[in-house]
PDB file of C-alpha atoms and ligand atoms in Angstrom:
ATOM      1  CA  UNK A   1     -17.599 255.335 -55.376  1.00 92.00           C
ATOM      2  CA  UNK A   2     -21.041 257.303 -55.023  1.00 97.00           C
ATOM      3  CA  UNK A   3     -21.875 259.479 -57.459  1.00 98.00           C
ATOM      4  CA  UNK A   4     -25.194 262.037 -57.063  1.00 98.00           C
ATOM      5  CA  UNK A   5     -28.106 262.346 -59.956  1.00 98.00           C
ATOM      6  CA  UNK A   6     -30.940 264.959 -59.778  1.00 98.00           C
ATOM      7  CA  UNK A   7     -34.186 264.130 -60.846  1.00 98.00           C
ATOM      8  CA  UNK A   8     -37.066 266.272 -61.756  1.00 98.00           C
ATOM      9  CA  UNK A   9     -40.809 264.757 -60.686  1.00 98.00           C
ATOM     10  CA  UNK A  10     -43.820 265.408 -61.940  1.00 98.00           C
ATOM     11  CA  UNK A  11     -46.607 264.890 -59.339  1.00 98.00           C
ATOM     12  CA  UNK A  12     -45.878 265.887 -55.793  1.00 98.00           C
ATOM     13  CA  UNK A  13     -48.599 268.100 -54.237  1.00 98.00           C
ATOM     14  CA  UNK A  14     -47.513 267.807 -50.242  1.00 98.00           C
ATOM     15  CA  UNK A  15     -44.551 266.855 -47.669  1.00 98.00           C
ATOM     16  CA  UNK A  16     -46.807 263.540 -47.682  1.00 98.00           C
ATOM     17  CA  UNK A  17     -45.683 262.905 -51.561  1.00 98.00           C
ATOM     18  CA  UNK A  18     -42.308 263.913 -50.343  1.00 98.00           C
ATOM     19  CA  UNK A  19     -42.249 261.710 -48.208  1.00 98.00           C
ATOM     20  CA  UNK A  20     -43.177 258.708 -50.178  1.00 98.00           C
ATOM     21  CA  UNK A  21     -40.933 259.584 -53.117  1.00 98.00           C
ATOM     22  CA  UNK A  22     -37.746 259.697 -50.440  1.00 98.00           C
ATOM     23  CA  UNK A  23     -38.932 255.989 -49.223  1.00 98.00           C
ATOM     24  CA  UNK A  24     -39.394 254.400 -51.758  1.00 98.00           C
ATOM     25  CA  UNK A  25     -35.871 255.472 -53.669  1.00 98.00           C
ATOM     26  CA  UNK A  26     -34.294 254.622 -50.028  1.00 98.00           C
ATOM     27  CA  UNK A  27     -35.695 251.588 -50.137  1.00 98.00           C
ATOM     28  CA  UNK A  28     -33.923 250.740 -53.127  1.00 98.00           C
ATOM     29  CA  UNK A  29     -29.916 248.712 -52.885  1.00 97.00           C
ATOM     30  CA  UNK A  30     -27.189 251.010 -52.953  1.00 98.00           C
ATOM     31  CA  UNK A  31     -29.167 253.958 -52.463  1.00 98.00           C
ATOM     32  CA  UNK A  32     -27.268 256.309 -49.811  1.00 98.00           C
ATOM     33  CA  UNK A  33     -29.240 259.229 -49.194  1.00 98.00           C
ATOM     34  CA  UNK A  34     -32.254 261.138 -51.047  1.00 98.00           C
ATOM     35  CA  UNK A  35     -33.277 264.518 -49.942  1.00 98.00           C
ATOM     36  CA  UNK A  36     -36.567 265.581 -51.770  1.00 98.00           C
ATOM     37  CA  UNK A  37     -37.557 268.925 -52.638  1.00 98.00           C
ATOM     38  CA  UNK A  38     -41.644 269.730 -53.321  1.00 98.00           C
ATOM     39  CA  UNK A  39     -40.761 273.333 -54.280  1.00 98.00           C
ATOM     40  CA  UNK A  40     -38.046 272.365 -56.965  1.00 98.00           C
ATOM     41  CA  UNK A  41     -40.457 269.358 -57.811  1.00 98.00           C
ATOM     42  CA  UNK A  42     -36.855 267.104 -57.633  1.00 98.00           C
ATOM     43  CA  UNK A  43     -34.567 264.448 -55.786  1.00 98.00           C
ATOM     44  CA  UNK A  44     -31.363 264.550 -55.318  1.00 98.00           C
ATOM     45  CA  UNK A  45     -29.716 260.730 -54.838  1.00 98.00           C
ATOM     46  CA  UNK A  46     -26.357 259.775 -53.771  1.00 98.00           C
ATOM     47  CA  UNK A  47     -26.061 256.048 -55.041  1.00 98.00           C
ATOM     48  CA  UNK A  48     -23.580 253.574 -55.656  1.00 98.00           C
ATOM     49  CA  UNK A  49     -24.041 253.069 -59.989  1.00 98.00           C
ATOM     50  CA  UNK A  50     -22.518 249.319 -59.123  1.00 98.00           C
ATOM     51  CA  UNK A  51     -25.489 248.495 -57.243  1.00 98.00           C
ATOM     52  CA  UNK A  52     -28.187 250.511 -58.453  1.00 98.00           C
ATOM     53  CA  UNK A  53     -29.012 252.510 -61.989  1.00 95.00           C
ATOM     54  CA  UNK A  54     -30.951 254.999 -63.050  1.00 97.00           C
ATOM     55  CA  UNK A  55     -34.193 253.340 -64.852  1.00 98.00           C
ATOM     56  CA  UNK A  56     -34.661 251.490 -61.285  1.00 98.00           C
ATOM     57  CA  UNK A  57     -35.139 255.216 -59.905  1.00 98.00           C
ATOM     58  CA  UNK A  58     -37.895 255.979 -62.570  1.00 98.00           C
ATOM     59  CA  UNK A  59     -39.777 252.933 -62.134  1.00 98.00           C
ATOM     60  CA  UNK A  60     -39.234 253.202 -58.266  1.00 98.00           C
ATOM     61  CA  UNK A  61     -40.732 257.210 -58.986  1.00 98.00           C
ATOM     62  CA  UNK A  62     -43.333 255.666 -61.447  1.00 98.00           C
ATOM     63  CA  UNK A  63     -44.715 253.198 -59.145  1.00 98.00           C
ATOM     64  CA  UNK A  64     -45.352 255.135 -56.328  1.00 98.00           C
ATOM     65  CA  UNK A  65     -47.971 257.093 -58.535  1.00 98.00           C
ATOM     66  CA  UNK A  66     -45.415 260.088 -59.912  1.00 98.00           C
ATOM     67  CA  UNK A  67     -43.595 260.964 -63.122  1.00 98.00           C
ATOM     68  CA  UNK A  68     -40.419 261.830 -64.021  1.00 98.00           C
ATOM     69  CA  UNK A  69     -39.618 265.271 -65.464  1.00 95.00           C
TER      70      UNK A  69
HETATM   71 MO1  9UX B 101     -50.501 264.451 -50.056  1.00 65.09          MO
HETATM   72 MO2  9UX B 101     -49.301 263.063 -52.236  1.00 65.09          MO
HETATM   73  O1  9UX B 101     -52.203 264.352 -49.172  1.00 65.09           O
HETATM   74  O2  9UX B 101     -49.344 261.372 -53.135  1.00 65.09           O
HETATM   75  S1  9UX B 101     -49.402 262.443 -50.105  1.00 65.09           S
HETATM   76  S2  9UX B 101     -50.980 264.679 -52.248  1.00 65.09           S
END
């Protein structure tokens, strides 16, 4: 079953931030979808929480140069 989480970020300045956040939380298993927001500073993920959890979203966040909220 998926289940969605909203996360705040810290960090984005441009669509090119954006864009990095989204592929690098894509990129991670069991991740369905991300859609990014640079006005609302947040992601929303749909994930499966048997194949992925939460701190692997920070860290993903974290190491692409951004904080979480
Ligand atoms: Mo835009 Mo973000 O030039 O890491 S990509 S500020």
């Amino acid at each position: 079953m998926m289940q969605e989480l909203r996360v705040g970020i810290v960090g984005m300045s441009c669509q090119g931030c954006v864009k990095n956040v989204r592929g690098v939380l894509l990129a991670l298993p069991g991740v369905e979808s991300v859609e990014v927001s640079l006005a609302e500073g947040q992601a929303s993920i749909v994930y499966d929480p048997a194949a992925v959890d939460v701190s692997q979203f920070k860290a993903a966040i974290e190491d692409a140069g951004f904080e979480v909220a």
